[in-house]
């Protein structure tokens, strides 16, 4: 029993399937009502930031694939942008477009897995198979160009490691044509499902002021009406040349966060449609030295992953390895709001709230 009369303290995780990784929550209950949620972190902490201090500026990028492994391309892209800022490198237009295409395909693949897992957490098993059906097509496209399906290692300082496969454009266009119809299928199956709506509407309320206070970014913050899309606020690569909408929902509940991600799928498709037939000719990588040295100083870059703002902060002393690296992972800040969002809800609502945070635990622990 807890300190107060009638309180019960229970553990959820670190082996619970709905925590999607080794997340340990200590939950204080009064009956079935949540009084407090305390996340206990560190079960998959690998000291990534410290490891980066002994890796070169080419090598450290790929460690970040193992953080938010569902946004591997985008994490690598953020690191490459920071190194390029330090080197003042000009990126070839072809490489810029390829990077954005890969980022948006990654965003779709990540939201696919989230959608399937979110529905399964709430008891709907079929969407999980639907999601992986389309996600496999993206993984096949990635594998053909990058040689990998999860941790890609494709972004390099100056551009991308290889040019795109000759089949790339055709396969992406075929996928987009197929996928446009599938999003409508997702809406029929889950979005408009009255049971799903009852489980998520009015559950896990997060106001705009609280979202800002907790440092939430990405779909979590945009579901509370906060404008925070890095692609719009601080455009990088060719995002300022393509037309797409920043999806904002103002209800601040689990259903609003769900809608943001579903609508973002359509926006990612829109970006890809504008670029896939307009990939410029030219180099896919800028000319760089074999061993990179950043000038003495501090450098910061930010990028919009599938979960929010991923920040890379490098302190250089002029050598071939960073003096210090700090990663600002979106999952860590988003998780900090879980206790606030869950208080007063029922224990059964916790899965709906956690599902819409879209947590990837190695991204939080690092």
Coordinates of C-alpha atoms in Angstrom, one line a residue:
X1 CA 0.0 0.0 0.0
X2 CA 1.0 3.6 -0.6
X3 CA 1.6 6.2 2.0
X4 CA -2.0 7.4 2.0
X5 CA -4.9 5.2 3.0
X6 CA -6.4 3.3 0.1
X7 CA -3.6 4.0 -2.4
X8 CA -2.0 1.2 -4.4
X9 CA 1.4 1.5 -6.0
X10 CA 1.9 -0.8 -9.1
X11 CA 4.7 -1.3 -11.7
X12 CA 4.0 -1.1 -15.4
X13 CA 7.0 -2.4 -17.3
X14 CA 9.9 -2.6 -18.0
X15 CA 8.6 -5.7 -19.7
X16 CA 5.0 -4.6 -20.4
X17 CA 4.2 -4.8 -24.1
X18 CA 2.3 -1.5 -24.2
X19 CA 5.4 0.5 -23.1
X20 CA 7.1 -0.5 -26.4
X21 CA 10.5 -1.1 -24.9
X22 CA 12.1 -1.1 -21.5
X23 CA 10.1 1.8 -19.9
X24 CA 9.4 1.3 -16.2
X25 CA 6.4 3.3 -14.8
X26 CA 5.6 3.4 -11.1
X27 CA 1.9 4.3 -10.9
X28 CA 0.0 5.3 -7.7
X29 CA -3.7 4.4 -7.9
X30 CA -6.7 5.3 -5.8
X31 CA -9.0 2.5 -6.9
X32 CA -8.6 2.6 -10.7
X33 CA -7.9 6.3 -10.8
X34 CA -4.3 7.4 -11.5
X35 CA -2.8 9.7 -8.8
X36 CA 0.7 9.8 -10.0
X37 CA 3.0 8.3 -12.8
X38 CA 6.7 8.2 -12.3
X39 CA 8.8 7.0 -15.2
X40 CA 12.0 5.2 -14.2
X41 CA 14.6 5.5 -17.0
X42 CA 18.0 4.0 -17.8
X43 CA 17.3 0.4 -18.7
X44 CA 18.7 0.9 -22.2
X45 CA 21.1 3.7 -21.5
X46 CA 24.3 3.2 -23.6
X47 CA 26.2 6.4 -23.0
X48 CA 25.8 7.4 -26.6
X49 CA 26.8 11.0 -26.1
X50 CA 30.1 10.0 -24.4
X51 CA 30.8 7.4 -27.1
X52 CA 30.5 10.2 -29.7
X53 CA 33.5 12.0 -28.1
X54 CA 35.8 9.3 -29.4
X55 CA 34.3 9.0 -32.8
X56 CA 35.2 11.1 -35.9
X57 CA 32.7 13.5 -37.4
X58 CA 31.8 10.9 -40.1
X59 CA 31.4 8.1 -37.5
X60 CA 29.3 9.6 -34.8
X61 CA 26.4 10.3 -37.2
X62 CA 25.5 6.6 -37.3
X63 CA 25.2 6.1 -33.6
X64 CA 22.1 8.2 -33.7
X65 CA 20.4 5.6 -35.9
X66 CA 20.2 3.5 -32.8
X67 CA 18.4 6.2 -30.8
X68 CA 15.1 6.8 -32.5
X69 CA 15.5 3.9 -34.8
X70 CA 12.2 4.6 -36.5
X71 CA 13.5 8.1 -37.6
X72 CA 17.0 6.8 -38.4
X73 CA 17.4 8.8 -41.7
X74 CA 16.2 12.0 -40.0
X75 CA 18.5 11.6 -37.0
X76 CA 21.5 11.1 -39.3
X77 CA 20.3 14.1 -41.4
X78 CA 20.3 16.3 -38.3
X79 CA 23.8 15.3 -37.4
X80 CA 25.0 15.9 -40.9
X81 CA 23.4 19.3 -40.9
X82 CA 25.3 20.3 -37.8
X83 CA 28.7 19.1 -39.2
X84 CA 28.0 20.9 -42.4
X85 CA 27.2 24.1 -40.5
X86 CA 30.6 23.9 -38.8
X87 CA 32.4 23.2 -42.1
X88 CA 30.2 25.8 -44.0
X89 CA 29.6 23.2 -46.7
X90 CA 27.4 23.8 -49.7
X91 CA 25.1 20.8 -50.4
X92 CA 24.4 19.9 -54.0
X93 CA 20.7 20.4 -55.0
X94 CA 20.3 16.7 -55.9
X95 CA 21.5 15.6 -52.5
X96 CA 19.1 18.0 -50.8
X97 CA 16.1 16.6 -52.7
X98 CA 17.1 13.0 -52.1
X99 CA 17.5 13.8 -48.4
X100 CA 14.0 15.3 -48.1
X101 CA 12.5 12.3 -50.0
X102 CA 14.2 9.9 -47.6
X103 CA 13.1 11.9 -44.6
X104 CA 9.4 11.9 -45.7
X105 CA 9.4 8.2 -46.5
X106 CA 10.9 7.6 -43.1
X107 CA 8.1 9.8 -41.5
X108 CA 5.5 7.7 -43.3
X109 CA 7.1 4.4 -42.2
X110 CA 7.3 5.6 -38.6
X111 CA 3.7 6.8 -38.4
X112 CA 2.6 3.5 -40.0
X113 CA 4.2 1.5 -37.2
X114 CA 2.8 4.0 -34.6
X115 CA -0.7 3.6 -36.0
X116 CA -0.6 -0.2 -36.0
X117 CA 0.8 -0.3 -32.5
X118 CA -1.5 2.4 -31.1
X119 CA -4.6 0.5 -32.3
X120 CA -3.2 -2.8 -31.0
X121 CA -2.7 -1.2 -27.5
X122 CA -6.4 -0.4 -27.5
X123 CA -7.4 -3.9 -28.5
X124 CA -7.7 -3.7 -32.3
X125 CA -5.3 -6.3 -33.8
X126 CA -6.1 -6.0 -37.6
X127 CA -4.6 -2.4 -38.1
X128 CA -1.2 -3.8 -37.0
X129 CA -1.1 -6.0 -40.1
X130 CA -2.5 -3.3 -42.4
X131 CA 0.3 -0.9 -41.2
X132 CA 3.1 -3.4 -41.8
X133 CA 1.8 -4.2 -45.2
X134 CA 2.5 -0.7 -46.5
X135 CA 5.5 -0.2 -44.3
X136 CA 7.3 -3.2 -45.9
X137 CA 7.0 -1.5 -49.3
X138 CA 8.9 1.5 -48.0
X139 CA 11.5 -0.7 -46.4
X140 CA 12.0 -2.5 -49.7
X141 CA 12.6 0.9 -51.4
X142 CA 15.1 1.9 -48.7
X143 CA 16.9 -1.4 -48.9
X144 CA 17.4 -1.1 -52.7
X145 CA 19.1 2.3 -52.3
X146 CA 20.6 2.2 -48.8
X147 CA 21.2 -1.5 -48.3
X148 CA 19.4 -1.4 -45.0
X149 CA 15.8 -1.5 -43.7
X150 CA 16.0 0.1 -40.2
X151 CA 19.4 1.7 -39.3
X152 CA 20.2 3.3 -42.7
X153 CA 23.7 5.0 -42.5
X154 CA 22.8 6.9 -45.7
X155 CA 23.3 10.6 -44.8
X156 CA 26.9 11.8 -44.8
X157 CA 28.4 15.3 -44.3
X158 CA 28.0 16.9 -47.8
X159 CA 25.1 14.8 -49.1
X160 CA 24.2 11.1 -49.3
X161 CA 26.5 8.1 -49.4
X162 CA 25.2 6.7 -52.7
X163 CA 23.1 7.9 -55.6
X164 CA 19.5 6.6 -55.7
X165 CA 18.8 3.2 -57.3
X166 CA 17.5 3.4 -61.0
X167 CA 14.2 1.9 -59.8
X168 CA 13.8 4.5 -57.0
X169 CA 11.5 7.0 -58.7
X170 CA 9.2 4.4 -60.3
X171 CA 8.8 2.4 -57.0
X172 CA 8.1 5.6 -55.0
X173 CA 5.5 6.7 -57.5
X174 CA 3.9 3.3 -57.4
X175 CA 3.9 3.4 -53.6
X176 CA 2.3 6.9 -53.4
X177 CA -0.5 5.8 -55.8
X178 CA -1.2 2.8 -53.6
X179 CA -0.9 4.6 -50.3
X180 CA -3.3 7.4 -51.1
X181 CA -6.2 4.9 -51.0
X182 CA -4.8 3.1 -47.9
X183 CA -5.1 6.2 -45.7
X184 CA -8.8 6.3 -46.4
X185 CA -8.9 2.7 -45.4
X186 CA -7.1 3.6 -42.1
X187 CA -9.8 6.2 -41.5
X188 CA -12.6 3.7 -42.1
X189 CA -11.0 1.1 -39.8
X190 CA -9.8 3.2 -36.9
X191 CA -10.2 7.0 -37.1
X192 CA -14.0 6.8 -37.6
X193 CA -14.4 3.8 -35.2
X194 CA -16.8 4.8 -32.4
X195 CA -15.1 2.5 -29.9
X196 CA -11.7 4.0 -30.7
X197 CA -13.1 7.6 -30.4
X198 CA -14.7 6.8 -27.0
X199 CA -11.3 5.5 -25.8
X200 CA -9.4 8.6 -26.9
X201 CA -11.6 11.7 -27.0
X202 CA -11.3 13.8 -23.8
X203 CA -8.5 11.5 -22.5
X204 CA -5.0 12.8 -21.6
X205 CA -5.7 16.5 -22.0
X206 CA -2.6 18.6 -22.5
X207 CA -3.1 22.4 -22.9
X208 CA -1.0 24.5 -25.2
X209 CA 0.6 26.3 -22.3
X210 CA 1.5 23.0 -20.6
X211 CA 2.8 21.5 -23.8
X212 CA 5.2 24.5 -24.1
X213 CA 6.1 24.3 -20.4
X214 CA 7.1 20.6 -20.6
X215 CA 9.1 21.2 -23.8
X216 CA 6.8 19.0 -26.0
X217 CA 7.4 19.1 -29.7
X218 CA 6.1 17.3 -32.8
X219 CA 2.6 15.9 -33.0
X220 CA 2.3 15.9 -29.2
X221 CA 2.6 19.7 -29.1
X222 CA 0.7 20.3 -32.4
X223 CA -2.2 18.3 -31.0
X224 CA -2.5 21.0 -28.4
X225 CA -2.5 23.9 -30.9
X226 CA 1.3 24.7 -30.6
X227 CA 3.0 25.8 -33.9
X228 CA 6.3 24.0 -33.7
X229 CA 7.2 22.3 -37.1
X230 CA 10.9 22.9 -37.7
X231 CA 10.3 22.4 -41.4
X232 CA 8.1 25.5 -41.4
X233 CA 9.8 27.6 -38.7
X234 CA 13.5 27.0 -39.6
X235 CA 13.3 25.4 -43.1
X236 CA 16.3 23.3 -44.1
X237 CA 17.2 21.7 -47.5
X238 CA 14.2 22.3 -49.9
X239 CA 11.4 22.5 -47.4
X240 CA 10.9 26.2 -48.1
X241 CA 10.3 25.3 -51.8
X242 CA 7.6 22.7 -51.4
X243 CA 3.9 23.3 -50.4
X244 CA 2.6 21.5 -47.4
X245 CA 0.5 22.3 -44.3
X246 CA 1.6 22.2 -40.7
X247 CA -1.2 20.1 -39.1
X248 CA -2.6 21.7 -35.9
X249 CA -5.4 20.3 -33.7
X250 CA -6.6 22.3 -30.7
X251 CA -8.4 19.8 -28.5
X252 CA -5.2 18.7 -26.8
X253 CA -6.6 15.1 -26.1
X254 CA -5.4 11.7 -27.3
X255 CA -7.7 11.8 -30.3
X256 CA -6.2 15.2 -31.4
X257 CA -2.7 13.8 -31.3
X258 CA -3.9 10.8 -33.3
X259 CA -5.4 13.0 -35.9
X260 CA -2.2 15.1 -36.3
X261 CA -0.2 12.0 -37.2
X262 CA -2.9 10.6 -39.6
X263 CA -3.1 14.0 -41.4
X264 CA 0.7 14.2 -41.5
X265 CA 0.7 11.1 -43.6
X266 CA -1.1 12.9 -46.3
X267 CA 1.2 15.9 -46.1
X268 CA 4.3 13.7 -46.4
X269 CA 2.7 12.2 -49.5
X270 CA 2.1 15.7 -50.8
X271 CA 5.8 16.6 -50.4
X272 CA 7.0 13.5 -52.1
X273 CA 4.6 14.0 -55.0
X274 CA 6.1 17.5 -55.6
X275 CA 9.7 16.3 -55.6
X276 CA 9.8 12.8 -57.0
X277 CA 9.7 14.0 -60.7
X278 CA 11.9 17.0 -59.9
X279 CA 15.2 15.5 -58.7
X280 CA 17.9 17.7 -60.2
X281 CA 20.9 16.2 -62.0
X282 CA 24.4 16.7 -60.6
X283 CA 26.4 15.4 -57.7
X284 CA 24.8 13.5 -54.8
X285 CA 27.7 14.5 -52.5
X286 CA 29.8 17.6 -52.0
X287 CA 33.6 17.2 -52.2
X288 CA 35.0 16.8 -48.7
X289 CA 38.3 15.8 -47.1
X290 CA 38.7 12.2 -45.9
X291 CA 39.2 13.3 -42.3
X292 CA 36.9 16.2 -41.2
X293 CA 38.0 18.8 -38.8
X294 CA 35.5 21.3 -37.4
X295 CA 36.8 24.8 -36.4
X296 CA 36.9 25.7 -32.8
X297 CA 33.4 26.7 -31.6
X298 CA 29.9 25.6 -30.8
X299 CA 27.4 24.4 -33.4
X300 CA 23.7 23.6 -33.2
X301 CA 21.2 22.2 -35.7
X302 CA 17.6 21.1 -35.4
X303 CA 15.4 18.9 -37.5
X304 CA 11.8 17.6 -37.4
X305 CA 11.7 13.9 -36.8
X306 CA 8.5 11.8 -36.7
X307 CA 8.4 12.6 -32.9
X308 CA 9.3 16.2 -32.8
X309 CA 12.4 18.4 -32.6
X310 CA 15.8 16.6 -32.7
X311 CA 18.6 18.9 -31.7
X312 CA 22.4 18.3 -32.2
X313 CA 24.8 20.4 -30.2
X314 CA 28.5 20.0 -30.9
X315 CA 31.4 21.7 -29.0
X316 CA 34.6 21.5 -31.1
X317 CA 38.1 22.3 -30.1
X318 CA 39.4 22.2 -33.7
X319 CA 40.3 18.5 -33.7
X320 CA 39.0 15.5 -35.6
X321 CA 36.6 14.4 -32.8
X322 CA 34.0 16.5 -30.9
X323 CA 35.0 17.8 -27.5
X324 CA 31.3 17.4 -26.4
X325 CA 28.1 16.3 -28.0
X326 CA 24.5 16.8 -26.7
X327 CA 21.4 15.4 -28.3
X328 CA 18.0 16.9 -27.7
X329 CA 15.7 14.0 -28.2
X330 CA 12.0 14.7 -28.6
X331 CA 10.8 11.6 -26.7
X332 CA 12.5 12.7 -23.4
X333 CA 10.5 16.0 -23.2
X334 CA 7.3 14.4 -24.5
X335 CA 7.5 11.7 -21.8
X336 CA 7.9 14.4 -19.1
X337 CA 4.3 15.4 -19.7
X338 CA 2.9 11.9 -19.1
X339 CA 2.3 12.3 -15.3
X340 CA 0.5 15.6 -15.9
X341 CA -1.7 14.2 -18.7
X342 CA -2.6 11.0 -16.8
X343 CA -3.6 12.3 -13.4
X344 CA -7.3 11.7 -12.7
X345 CA -7.6 9.3 -15.6
X346 CA -8.4 5.6 -15.2
X347 CA -5.6 3.0 -15.5
X348 CA -7.2 1.7 -18.8
X349 CA -6.8 5.2 -20.3
X350 CA -3.0 5.1 -19.7
X351 CA -2.5 3.0 -22.8
X352 CA -4.4 5.5 -25.0
X353 CA -2.3 8.4 -23.5
X354 CA 1.0 6.6 -23.9
X355 CA 0.2 5.5 -27.4
X356 CA -0.3 9.0 -28.6
X357 CA 3.1 10.1 -27.2
X358 CA 4.7 7.6 -29.7
X359 CA 7.6 6.8 -27.4
X360 CA 10.8 5.1 -28.7
X361 CA 12.7 4.2 -25.5
X362 CA 16.3 4.2 -26.8
X363 CA 15.6 7.8 -27.9
X364 CA 14.8 8.7 -24.3
X365 CA 17.5 6.8 -22.5
X366 CA 20.3 7.3 -25.1

